[in-house]
mmCIF file with all atom_site columns, C-alpha atoms in Angstrom:
data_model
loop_
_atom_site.group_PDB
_atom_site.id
_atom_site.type_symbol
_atom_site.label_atom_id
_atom_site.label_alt_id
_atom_site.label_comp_id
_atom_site.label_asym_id
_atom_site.label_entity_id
_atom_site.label_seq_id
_atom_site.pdbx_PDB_ins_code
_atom_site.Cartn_x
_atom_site.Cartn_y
_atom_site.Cartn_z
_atom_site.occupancy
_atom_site.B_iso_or_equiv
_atom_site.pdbx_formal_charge
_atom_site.auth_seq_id
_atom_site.auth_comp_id
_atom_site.auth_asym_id
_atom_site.auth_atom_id
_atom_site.pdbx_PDB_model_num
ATOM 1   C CA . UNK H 1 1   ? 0.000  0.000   0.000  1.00 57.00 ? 1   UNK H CA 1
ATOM 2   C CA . UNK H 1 2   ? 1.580  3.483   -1.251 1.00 64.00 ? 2   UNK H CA 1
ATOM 3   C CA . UNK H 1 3   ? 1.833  6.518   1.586  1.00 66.00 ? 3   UNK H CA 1
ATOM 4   C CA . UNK H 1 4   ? 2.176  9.517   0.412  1.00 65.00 ? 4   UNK H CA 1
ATOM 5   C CA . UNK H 1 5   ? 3.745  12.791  3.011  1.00 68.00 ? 5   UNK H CA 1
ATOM 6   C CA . UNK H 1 6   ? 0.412  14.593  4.323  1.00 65.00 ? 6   UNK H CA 1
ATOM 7   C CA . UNK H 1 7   ? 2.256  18.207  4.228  1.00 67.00 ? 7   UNK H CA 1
ATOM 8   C CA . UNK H 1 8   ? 4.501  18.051  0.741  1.00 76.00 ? 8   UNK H CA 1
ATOM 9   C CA . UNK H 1 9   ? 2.813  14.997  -0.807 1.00 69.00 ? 9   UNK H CA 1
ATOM 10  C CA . UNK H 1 10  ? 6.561  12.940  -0.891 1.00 71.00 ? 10  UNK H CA 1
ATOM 11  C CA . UNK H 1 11  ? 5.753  9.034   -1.737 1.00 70.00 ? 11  UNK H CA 1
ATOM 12  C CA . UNK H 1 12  ? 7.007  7.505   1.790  1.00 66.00 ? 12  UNK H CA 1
ATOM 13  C CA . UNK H 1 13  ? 8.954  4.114   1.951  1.00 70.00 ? 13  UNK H CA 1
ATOM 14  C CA . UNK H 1 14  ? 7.288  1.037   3.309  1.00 69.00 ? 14  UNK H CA 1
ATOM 15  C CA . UNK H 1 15  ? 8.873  1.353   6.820  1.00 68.00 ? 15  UNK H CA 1
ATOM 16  C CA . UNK H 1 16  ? 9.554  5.360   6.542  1.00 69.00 ? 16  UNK H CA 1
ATOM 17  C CA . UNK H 1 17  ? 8.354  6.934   10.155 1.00 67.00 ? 17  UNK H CA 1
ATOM 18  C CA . UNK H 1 18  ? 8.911  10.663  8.984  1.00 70.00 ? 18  UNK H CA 1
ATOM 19  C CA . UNK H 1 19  ? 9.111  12.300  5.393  1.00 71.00 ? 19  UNK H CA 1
ATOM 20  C CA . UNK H 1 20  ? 13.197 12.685  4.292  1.00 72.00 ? 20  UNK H CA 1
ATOM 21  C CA . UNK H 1 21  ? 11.482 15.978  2.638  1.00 75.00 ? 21  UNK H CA 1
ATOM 22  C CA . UNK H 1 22  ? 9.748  17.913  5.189  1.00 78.00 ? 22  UNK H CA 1
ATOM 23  C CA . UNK H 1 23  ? 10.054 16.033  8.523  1.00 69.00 ? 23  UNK H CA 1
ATOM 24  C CA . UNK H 1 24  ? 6.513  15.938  9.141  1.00 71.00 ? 24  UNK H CA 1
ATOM 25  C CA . UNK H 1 25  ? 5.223  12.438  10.739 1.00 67.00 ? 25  UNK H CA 1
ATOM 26  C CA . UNK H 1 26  ? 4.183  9.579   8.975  1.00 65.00 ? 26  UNK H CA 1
ATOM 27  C CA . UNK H 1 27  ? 0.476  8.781   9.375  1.00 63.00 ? 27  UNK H CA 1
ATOM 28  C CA . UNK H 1 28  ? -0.306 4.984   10.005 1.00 59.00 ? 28  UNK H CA 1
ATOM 29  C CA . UNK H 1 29  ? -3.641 4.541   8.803  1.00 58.00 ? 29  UNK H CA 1
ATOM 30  C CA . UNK H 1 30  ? -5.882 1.803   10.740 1.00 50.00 ? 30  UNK H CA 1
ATOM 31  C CA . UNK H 1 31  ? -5.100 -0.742  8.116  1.00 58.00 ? 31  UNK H CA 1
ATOM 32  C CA . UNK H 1 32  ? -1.387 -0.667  8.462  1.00 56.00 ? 32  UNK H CA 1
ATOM 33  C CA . UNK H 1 33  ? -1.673 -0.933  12.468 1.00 54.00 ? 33  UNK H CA 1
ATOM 34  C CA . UNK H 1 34  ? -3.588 -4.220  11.877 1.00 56.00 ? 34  UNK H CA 1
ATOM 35  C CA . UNK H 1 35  ? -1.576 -4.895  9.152  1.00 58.00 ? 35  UNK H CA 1
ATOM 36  C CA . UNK H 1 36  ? 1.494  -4.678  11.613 1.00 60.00 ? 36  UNK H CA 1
ATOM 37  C CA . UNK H 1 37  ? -0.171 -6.505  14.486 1.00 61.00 ? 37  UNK H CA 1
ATOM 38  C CA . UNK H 1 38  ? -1.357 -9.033  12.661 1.00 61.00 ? 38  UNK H CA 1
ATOM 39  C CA . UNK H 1 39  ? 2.206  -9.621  11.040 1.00 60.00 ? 39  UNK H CA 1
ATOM 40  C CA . UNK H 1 40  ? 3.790  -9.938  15.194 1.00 63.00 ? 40  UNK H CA 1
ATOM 41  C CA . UNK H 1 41  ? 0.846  -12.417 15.961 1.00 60.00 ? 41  UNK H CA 1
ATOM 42  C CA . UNK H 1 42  ? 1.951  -14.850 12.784 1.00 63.00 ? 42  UNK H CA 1
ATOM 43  C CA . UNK H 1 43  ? 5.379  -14.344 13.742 1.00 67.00 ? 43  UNK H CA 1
ATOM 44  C CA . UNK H 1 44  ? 4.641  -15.383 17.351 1.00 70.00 ? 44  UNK H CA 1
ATOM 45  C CA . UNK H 1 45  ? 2.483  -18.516 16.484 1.00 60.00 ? 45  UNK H CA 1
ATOM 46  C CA . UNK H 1 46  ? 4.717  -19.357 13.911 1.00 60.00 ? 46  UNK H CA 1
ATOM 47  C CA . UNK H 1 47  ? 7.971  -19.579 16.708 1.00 62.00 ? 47  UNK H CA 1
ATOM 48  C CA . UNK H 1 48  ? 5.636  -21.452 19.442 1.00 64.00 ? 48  UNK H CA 1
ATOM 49  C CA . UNK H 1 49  ? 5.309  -23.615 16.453 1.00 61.00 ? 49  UNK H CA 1
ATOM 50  C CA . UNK H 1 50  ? 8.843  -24.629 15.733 1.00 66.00 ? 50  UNK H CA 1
ATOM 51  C CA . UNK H 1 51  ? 9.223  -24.510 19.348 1.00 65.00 ? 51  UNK H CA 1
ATOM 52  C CA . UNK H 1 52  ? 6.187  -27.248 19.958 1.00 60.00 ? 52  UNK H CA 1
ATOM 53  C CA . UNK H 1 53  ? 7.806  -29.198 16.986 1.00 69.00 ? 53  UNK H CA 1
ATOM 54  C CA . UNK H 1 54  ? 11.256 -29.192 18.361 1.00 70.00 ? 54  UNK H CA 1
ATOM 55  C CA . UNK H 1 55  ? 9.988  -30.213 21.862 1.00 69.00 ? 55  UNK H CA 1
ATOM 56  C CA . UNK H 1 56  ? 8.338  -33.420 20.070 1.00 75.00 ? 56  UNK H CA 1
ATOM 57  C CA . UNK H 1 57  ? 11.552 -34.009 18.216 1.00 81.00 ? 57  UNK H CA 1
ATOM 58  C CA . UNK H 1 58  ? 12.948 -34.000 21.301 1.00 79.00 ? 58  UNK H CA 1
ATOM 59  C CA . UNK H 1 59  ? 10.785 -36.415 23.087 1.00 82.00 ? 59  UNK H CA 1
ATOM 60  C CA . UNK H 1 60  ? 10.534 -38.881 20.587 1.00 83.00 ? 60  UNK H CA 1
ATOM 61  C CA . UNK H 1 61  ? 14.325 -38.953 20.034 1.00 86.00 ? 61  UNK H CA 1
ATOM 62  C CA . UNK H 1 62  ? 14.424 -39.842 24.145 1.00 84.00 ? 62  UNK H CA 1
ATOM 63  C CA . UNK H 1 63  ? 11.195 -42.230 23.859 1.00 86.00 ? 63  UNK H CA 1
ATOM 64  C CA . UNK H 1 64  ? 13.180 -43.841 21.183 1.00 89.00 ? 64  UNK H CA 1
ATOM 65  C CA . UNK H 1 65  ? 16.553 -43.649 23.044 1.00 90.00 ? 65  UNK H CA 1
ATOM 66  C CA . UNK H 1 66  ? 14.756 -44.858 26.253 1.00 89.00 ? 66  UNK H CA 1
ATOM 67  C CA . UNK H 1 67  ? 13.021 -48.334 24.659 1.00 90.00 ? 67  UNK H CA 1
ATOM 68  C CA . UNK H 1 68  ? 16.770 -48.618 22.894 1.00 92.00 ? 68  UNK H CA 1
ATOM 69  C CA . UNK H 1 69  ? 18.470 -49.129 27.218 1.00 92.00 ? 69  UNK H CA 1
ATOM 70  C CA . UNK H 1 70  ? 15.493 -51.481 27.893 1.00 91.00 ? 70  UNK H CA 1
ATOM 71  C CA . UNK H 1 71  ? 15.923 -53.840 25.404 1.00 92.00 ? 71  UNK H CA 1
ATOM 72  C CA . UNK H 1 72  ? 19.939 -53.891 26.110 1.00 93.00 ? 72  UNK H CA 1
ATOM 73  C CA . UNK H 1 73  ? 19.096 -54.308 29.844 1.00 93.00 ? 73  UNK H CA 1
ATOM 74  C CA . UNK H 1 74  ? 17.323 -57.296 28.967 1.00 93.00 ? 74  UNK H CA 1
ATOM 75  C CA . UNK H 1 75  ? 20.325 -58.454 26.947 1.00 93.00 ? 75  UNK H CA 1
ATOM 76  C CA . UNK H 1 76  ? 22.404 -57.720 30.066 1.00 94.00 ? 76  UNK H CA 1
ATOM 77  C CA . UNK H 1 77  ? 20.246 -59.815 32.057 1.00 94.00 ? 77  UNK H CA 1
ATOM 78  C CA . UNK H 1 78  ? 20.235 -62.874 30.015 1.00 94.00 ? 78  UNK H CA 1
ATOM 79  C CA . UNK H 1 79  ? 23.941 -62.116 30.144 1.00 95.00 ? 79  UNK H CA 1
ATOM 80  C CA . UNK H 1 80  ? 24.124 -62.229 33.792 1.00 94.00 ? 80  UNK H CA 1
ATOM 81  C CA . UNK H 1 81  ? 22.763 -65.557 34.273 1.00 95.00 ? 81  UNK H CA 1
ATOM 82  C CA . UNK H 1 82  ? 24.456 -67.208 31.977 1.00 95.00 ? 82  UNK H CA 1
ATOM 83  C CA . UNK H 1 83  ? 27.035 -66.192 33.865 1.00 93.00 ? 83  UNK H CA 1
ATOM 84  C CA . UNK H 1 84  ? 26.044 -67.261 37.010 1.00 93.00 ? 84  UNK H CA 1
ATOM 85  C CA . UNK H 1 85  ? 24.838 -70.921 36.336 1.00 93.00 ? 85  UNK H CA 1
ATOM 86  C CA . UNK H 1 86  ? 27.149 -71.780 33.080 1.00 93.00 ? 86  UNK H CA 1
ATOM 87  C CA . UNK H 1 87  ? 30.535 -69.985 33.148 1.00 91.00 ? 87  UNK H CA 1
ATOM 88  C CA . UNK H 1 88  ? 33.220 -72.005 35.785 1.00 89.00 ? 88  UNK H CA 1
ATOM 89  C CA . UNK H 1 89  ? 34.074 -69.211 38.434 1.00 86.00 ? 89  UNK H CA 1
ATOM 90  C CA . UNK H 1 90  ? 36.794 -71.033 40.291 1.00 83.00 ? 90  UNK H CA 1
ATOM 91  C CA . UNK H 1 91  ? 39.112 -74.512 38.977 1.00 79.00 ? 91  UNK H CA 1
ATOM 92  C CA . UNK H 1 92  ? 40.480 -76.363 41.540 1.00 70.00 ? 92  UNK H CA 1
ATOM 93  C CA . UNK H 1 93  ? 42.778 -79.356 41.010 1.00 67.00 ? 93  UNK H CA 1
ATOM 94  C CA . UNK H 1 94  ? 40.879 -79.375 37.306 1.00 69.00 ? 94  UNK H CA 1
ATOM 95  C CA . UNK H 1 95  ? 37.475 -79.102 39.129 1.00 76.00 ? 95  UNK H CA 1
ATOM 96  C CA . UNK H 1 96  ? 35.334 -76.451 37.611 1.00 81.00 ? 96  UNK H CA 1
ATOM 97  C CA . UNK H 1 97  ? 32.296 -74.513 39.477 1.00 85.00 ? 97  UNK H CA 1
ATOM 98  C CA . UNK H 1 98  ? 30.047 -71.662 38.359 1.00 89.00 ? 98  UNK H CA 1
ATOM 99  C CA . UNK H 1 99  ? 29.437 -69.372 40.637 1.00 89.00 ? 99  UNK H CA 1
ATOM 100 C CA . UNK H 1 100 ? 25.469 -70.544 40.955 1.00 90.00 ? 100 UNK H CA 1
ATOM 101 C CA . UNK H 1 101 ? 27.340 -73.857 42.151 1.00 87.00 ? 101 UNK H CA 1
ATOM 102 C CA . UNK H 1 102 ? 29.893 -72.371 44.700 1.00 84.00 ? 102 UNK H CA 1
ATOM 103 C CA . UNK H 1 103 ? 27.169 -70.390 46.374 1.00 86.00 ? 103 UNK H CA 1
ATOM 104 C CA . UNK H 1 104 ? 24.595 -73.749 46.400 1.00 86.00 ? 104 UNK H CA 1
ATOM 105 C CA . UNK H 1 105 ? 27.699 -75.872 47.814 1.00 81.00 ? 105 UNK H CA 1
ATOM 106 C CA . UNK H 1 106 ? 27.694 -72.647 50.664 1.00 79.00 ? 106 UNK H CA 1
ATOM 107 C CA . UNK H 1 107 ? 24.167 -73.538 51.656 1.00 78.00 ? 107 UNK H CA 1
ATOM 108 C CA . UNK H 1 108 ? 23.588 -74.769 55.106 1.00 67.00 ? 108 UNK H CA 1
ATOM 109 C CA . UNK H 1 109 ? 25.784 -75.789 58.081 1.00 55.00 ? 109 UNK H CA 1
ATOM 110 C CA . UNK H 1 110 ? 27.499 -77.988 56.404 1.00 54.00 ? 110 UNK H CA 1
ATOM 111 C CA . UNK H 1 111 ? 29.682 -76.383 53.743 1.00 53.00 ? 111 UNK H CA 1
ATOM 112 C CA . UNK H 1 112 ? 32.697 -74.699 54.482 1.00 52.00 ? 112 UNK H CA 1
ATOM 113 C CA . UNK H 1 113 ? 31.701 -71.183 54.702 1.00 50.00 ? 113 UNK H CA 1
ATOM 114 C CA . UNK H 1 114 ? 29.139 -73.259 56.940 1.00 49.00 ? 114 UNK H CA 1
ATOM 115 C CA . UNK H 1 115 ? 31.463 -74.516 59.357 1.00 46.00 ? 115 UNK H CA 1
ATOM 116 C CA . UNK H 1 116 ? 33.198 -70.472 59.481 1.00 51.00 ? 116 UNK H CA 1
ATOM 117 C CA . UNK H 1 117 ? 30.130 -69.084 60.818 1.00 57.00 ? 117 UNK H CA 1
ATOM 118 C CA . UNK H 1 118 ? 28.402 -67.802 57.418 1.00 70.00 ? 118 UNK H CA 1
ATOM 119 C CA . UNK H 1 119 ? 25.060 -69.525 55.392 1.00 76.00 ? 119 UNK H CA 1
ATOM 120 C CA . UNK H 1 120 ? 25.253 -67.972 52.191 1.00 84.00 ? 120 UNK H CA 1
ATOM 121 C CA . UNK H 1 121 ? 21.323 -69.527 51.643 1.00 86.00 ? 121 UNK H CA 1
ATOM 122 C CA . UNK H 1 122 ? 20.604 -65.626 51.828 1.00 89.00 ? 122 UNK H CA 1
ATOM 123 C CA . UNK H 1 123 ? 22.540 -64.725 48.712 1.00 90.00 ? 123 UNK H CA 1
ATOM 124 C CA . UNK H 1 124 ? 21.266 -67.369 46.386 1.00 90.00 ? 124 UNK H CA 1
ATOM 125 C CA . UNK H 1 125 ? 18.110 -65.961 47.208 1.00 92.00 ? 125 UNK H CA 1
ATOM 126 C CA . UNK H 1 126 ? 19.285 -62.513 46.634 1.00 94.00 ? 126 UNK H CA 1
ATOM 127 C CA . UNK H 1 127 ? 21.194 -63.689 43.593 1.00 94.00 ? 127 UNK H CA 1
ATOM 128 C CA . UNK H 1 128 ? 17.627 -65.029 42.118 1.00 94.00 ? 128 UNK H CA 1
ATOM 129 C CA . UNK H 1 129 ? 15.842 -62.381 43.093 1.00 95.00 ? 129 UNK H CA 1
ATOM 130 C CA . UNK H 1 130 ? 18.312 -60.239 41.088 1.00 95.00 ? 130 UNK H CA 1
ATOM 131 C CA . UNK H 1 131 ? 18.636 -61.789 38.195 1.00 94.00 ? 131 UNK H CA 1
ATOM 132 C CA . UNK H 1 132 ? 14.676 -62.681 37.771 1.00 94.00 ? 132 UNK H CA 1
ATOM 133 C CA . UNK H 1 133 ? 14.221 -59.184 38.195 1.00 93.00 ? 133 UNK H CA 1
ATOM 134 C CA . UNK H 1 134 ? 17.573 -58.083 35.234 1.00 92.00 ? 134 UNK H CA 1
ATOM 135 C CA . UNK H 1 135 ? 15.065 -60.160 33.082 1.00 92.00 ? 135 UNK H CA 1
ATOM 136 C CA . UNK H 1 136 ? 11.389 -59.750 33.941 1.00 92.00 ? 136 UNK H CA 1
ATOM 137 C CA . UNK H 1 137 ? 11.279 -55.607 35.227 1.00 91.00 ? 137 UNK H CA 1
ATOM 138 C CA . UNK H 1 138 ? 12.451 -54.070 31.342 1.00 91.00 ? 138 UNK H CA 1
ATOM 139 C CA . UNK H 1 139 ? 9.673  -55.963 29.984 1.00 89.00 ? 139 UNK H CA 1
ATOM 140 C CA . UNK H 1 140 ? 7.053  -54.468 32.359 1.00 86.00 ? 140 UNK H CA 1
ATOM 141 C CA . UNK H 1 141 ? 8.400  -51.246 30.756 1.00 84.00 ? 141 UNK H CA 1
ATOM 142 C CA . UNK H 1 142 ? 8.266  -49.454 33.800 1.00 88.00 ? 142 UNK H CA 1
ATOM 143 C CA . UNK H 1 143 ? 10.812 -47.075 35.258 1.00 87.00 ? 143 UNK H CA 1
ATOM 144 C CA . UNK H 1 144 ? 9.718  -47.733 38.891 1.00 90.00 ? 144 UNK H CA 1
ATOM 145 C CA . UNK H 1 145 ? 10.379 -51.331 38.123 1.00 92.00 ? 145 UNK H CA 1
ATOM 146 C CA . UNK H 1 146 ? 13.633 -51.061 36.443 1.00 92.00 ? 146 UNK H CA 1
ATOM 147 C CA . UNK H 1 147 ? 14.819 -49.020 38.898 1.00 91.00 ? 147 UNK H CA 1
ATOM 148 C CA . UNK H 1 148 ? 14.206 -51.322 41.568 1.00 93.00 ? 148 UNK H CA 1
ATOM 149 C CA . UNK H 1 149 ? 16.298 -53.833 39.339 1.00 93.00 ? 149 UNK H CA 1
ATOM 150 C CA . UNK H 1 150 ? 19.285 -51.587 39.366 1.00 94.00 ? 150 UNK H CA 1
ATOM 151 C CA . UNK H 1 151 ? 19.161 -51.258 42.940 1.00 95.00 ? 151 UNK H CA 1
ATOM 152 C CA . UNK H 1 152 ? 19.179 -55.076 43.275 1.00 95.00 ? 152 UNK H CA 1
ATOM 153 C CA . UNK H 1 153 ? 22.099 -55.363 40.608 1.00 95.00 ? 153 UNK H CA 1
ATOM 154 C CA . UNK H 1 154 ? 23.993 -53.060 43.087 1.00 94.00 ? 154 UNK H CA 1
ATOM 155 C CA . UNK H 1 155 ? 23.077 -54.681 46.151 1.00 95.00 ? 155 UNK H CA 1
ATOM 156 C CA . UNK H 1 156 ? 23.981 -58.226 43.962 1.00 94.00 ? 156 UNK H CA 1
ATOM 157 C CA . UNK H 1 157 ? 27.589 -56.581 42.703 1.00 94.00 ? 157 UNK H CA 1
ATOM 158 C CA . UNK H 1 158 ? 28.340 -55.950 46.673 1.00 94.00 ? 158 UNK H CA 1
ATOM 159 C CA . UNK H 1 159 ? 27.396 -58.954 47.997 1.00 92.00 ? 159 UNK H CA 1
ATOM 160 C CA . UNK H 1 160 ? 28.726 -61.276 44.944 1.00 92.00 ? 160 UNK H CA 1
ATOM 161 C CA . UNK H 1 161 ? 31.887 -58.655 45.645 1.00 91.00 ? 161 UNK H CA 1
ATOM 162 C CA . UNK H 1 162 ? 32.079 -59.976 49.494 1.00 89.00 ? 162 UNK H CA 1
ATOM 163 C CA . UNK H 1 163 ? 31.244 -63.566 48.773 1.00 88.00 ? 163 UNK H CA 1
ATOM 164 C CA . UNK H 1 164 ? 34.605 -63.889 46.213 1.00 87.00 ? 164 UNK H CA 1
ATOM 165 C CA . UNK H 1 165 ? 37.035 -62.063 48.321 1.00 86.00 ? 165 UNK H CA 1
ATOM 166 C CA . UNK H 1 166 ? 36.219 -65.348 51.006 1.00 82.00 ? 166 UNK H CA 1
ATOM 167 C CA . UNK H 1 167 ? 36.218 -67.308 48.362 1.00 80.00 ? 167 UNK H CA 1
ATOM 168 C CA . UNK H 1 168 ? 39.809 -65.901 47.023 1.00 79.00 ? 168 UNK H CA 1
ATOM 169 C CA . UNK H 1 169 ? 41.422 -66.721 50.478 1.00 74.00 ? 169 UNK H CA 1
ATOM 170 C CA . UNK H 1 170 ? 40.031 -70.345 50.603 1.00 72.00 ? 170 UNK H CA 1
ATOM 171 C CA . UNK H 1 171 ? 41.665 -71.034 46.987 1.00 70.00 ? 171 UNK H CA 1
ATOM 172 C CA . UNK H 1 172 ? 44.639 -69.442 47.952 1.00 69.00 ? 172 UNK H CA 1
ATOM 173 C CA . UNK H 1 173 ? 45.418 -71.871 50.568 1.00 64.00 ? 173 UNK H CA 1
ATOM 174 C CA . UNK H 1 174 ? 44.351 -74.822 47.896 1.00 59.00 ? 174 UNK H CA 1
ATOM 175 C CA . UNK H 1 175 ? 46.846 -73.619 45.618 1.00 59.00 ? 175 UNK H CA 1
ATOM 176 C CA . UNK H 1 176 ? 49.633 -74.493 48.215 1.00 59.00 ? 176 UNK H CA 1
ATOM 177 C CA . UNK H 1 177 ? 49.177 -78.068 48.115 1.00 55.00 ? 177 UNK H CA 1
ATOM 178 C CA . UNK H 1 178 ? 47.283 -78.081 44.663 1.00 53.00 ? 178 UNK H CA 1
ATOM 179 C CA . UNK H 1 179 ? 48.826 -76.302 41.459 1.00 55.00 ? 179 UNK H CA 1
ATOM 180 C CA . UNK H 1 180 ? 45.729 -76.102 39.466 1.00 65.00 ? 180 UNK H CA 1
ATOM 181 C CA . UNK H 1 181 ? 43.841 -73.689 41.638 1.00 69.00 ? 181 UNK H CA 1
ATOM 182 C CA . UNK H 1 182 ? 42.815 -70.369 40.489 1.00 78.00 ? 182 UNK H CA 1
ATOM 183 C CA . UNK H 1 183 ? 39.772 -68.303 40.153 1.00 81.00 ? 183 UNK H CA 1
ATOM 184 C CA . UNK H 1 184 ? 38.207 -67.166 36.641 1.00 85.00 ? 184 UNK H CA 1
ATOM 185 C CA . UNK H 1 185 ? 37.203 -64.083 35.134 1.00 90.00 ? 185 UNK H CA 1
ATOM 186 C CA . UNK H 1 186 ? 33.551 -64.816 35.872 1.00 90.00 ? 186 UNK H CA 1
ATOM 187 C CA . UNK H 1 187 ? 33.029 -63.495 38.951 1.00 90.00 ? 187 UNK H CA 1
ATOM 188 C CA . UNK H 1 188 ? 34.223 -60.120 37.995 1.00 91.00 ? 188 UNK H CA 1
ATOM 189 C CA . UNK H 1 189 ? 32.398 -59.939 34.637 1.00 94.00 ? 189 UNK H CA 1
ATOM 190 C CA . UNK H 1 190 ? 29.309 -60.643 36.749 1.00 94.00 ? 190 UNK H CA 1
ATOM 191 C CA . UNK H 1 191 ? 29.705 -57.627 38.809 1.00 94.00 ? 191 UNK H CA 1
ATOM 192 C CA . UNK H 1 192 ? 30.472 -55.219 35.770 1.00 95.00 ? 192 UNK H CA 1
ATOM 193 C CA . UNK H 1 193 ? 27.621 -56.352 34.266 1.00 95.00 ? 193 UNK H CA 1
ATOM 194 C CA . UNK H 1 194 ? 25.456 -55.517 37.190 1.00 95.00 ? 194 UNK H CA 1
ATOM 195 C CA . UNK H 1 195 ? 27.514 -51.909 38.039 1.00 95.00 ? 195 UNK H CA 1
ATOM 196 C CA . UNK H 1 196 ? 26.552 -51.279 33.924 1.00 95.00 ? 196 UNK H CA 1
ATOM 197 C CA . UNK H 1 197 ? 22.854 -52.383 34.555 1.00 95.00 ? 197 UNK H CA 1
ATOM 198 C CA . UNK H 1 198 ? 22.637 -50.305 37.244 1.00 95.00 ? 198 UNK H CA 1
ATOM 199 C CA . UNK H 1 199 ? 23.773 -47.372 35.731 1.00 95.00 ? 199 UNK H CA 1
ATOM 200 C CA . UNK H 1 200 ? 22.096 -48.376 32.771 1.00 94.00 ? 200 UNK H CA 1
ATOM 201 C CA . UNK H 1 201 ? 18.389 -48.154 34.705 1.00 94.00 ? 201 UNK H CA 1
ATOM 202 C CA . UNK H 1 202 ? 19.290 -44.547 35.591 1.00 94.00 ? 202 UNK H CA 1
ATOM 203 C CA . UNK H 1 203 ? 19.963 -43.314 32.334 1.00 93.00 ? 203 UNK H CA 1
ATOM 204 C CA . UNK H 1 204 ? 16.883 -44.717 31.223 1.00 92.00 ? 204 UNK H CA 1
ATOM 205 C CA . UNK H 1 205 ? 14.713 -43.003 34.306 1.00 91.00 ? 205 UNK H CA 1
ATOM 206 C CA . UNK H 1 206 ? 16.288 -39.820 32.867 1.00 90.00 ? 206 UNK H CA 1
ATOM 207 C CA . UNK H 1 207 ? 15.460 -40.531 29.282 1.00 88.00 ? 207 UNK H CA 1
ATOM 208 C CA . UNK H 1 208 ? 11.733 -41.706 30.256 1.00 88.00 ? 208 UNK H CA 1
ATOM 209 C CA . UNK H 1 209 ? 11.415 -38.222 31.834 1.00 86.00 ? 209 UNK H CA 1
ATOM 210 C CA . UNK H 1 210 ? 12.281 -36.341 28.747 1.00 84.00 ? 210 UNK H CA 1
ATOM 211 C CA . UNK H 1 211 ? 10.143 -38.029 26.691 1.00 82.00 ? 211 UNK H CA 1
ATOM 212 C CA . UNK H 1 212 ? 7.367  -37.246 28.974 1.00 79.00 ? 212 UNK H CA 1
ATOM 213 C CA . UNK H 1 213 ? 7.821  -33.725 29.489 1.00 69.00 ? 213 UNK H CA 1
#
């Protein structure tokens, strides 16, 4: 729309607030304040726009991210018990043992760690618990759930942690009168698993937040 000076009659630019002629004041007719108003109102909608858009980016990228952790928990949980009743945690004198097998042979008065004052019934229960839970919480795709998993991985990595170091000391003094006494990897790679599956629950509390917010 063409604006024209009111005094000398000078053709104003679009955005011109004051003739370069005479100095005399633009008038804004009605038209252009609407005009003008309704320009800043697109311009707003249009940036809560990309801003609703890039929220949803946002949330789907953690939603996606977030179902990604869960299934690899699972994976990690499998992991872990195959671990704990199939890999050999300590050889002695060409003897193997998982650790599901040194803890069930700890059971009761009448194992070793029996006779030293400690039933380690408790942590094959714990140990279950645990590892039922690594398995059976990511599929109830809950964080509350999965969360309470990585707490019991922790408490499992501790107590698995406490169990070996005994263990260590009673195949130490084997190896004295037996050469082929050691202990395995096993035991160790079952506590990093649980450390990562615990740390693994927490990233995906974080990402289940984002994708709800």
């Amino acid at each position: 729309m063409e604006r024209y000076c009111v005094k000398c009659g000078k053709k104003l630019e679009e955005n011109e607030l004051f003739c370069t002629r005479c100095g005399t004041k633009a008038v804004v007719s009605n038209r252009e304040k609407m005009e003008n108003i309704s320009g800043k109102v697109k311009e707003m909608v249009g940036n809560k726009n990309m801003s609703a858009k890039t929220d949803a980016k946002a949330s789907a990228k953690a939603g996606a991210s977030a179902e990604s952790i869960r299934k690899i928990m699972m994976v990690l949980g499998v992991l872990n018990a195959l671990l704990f009743l199939l890999v050999p945690a300590v050889t002695i004198d060409s003897q193997s043992n998982t650790l599901a097998g040194l803890i069930i042979s700890d059971c009761g008065g009448d194992s070793l760690s029996g006779t030293l004052g400690t039933d380690y019934t408790y942590l094959l229960v714990l140990l279950g618990v645990m590892l039922a839970a690594e398995i059976i919480f990511p599929i109830a795709k809950d964080w509350r759930f999965i969360g309470a998993g990585g707490i019991l991985s922790l408490i499992g990595c501790f107590s698995v942690g406490s169990y070996l170091s005994k263990i260590e000391g009673i195949v130490n003094l084997a190896s004295w009168g037996i050469s082929d006494s050691s202990m395995t990897p096993a035991g160790s790679a079952f506590r990093i698993l649980c450390v990562i599956y615990a740390v693994m629950s927490v990233v995906y509390f974080v990402q289940v937040k984002r994708a709800r917010a």
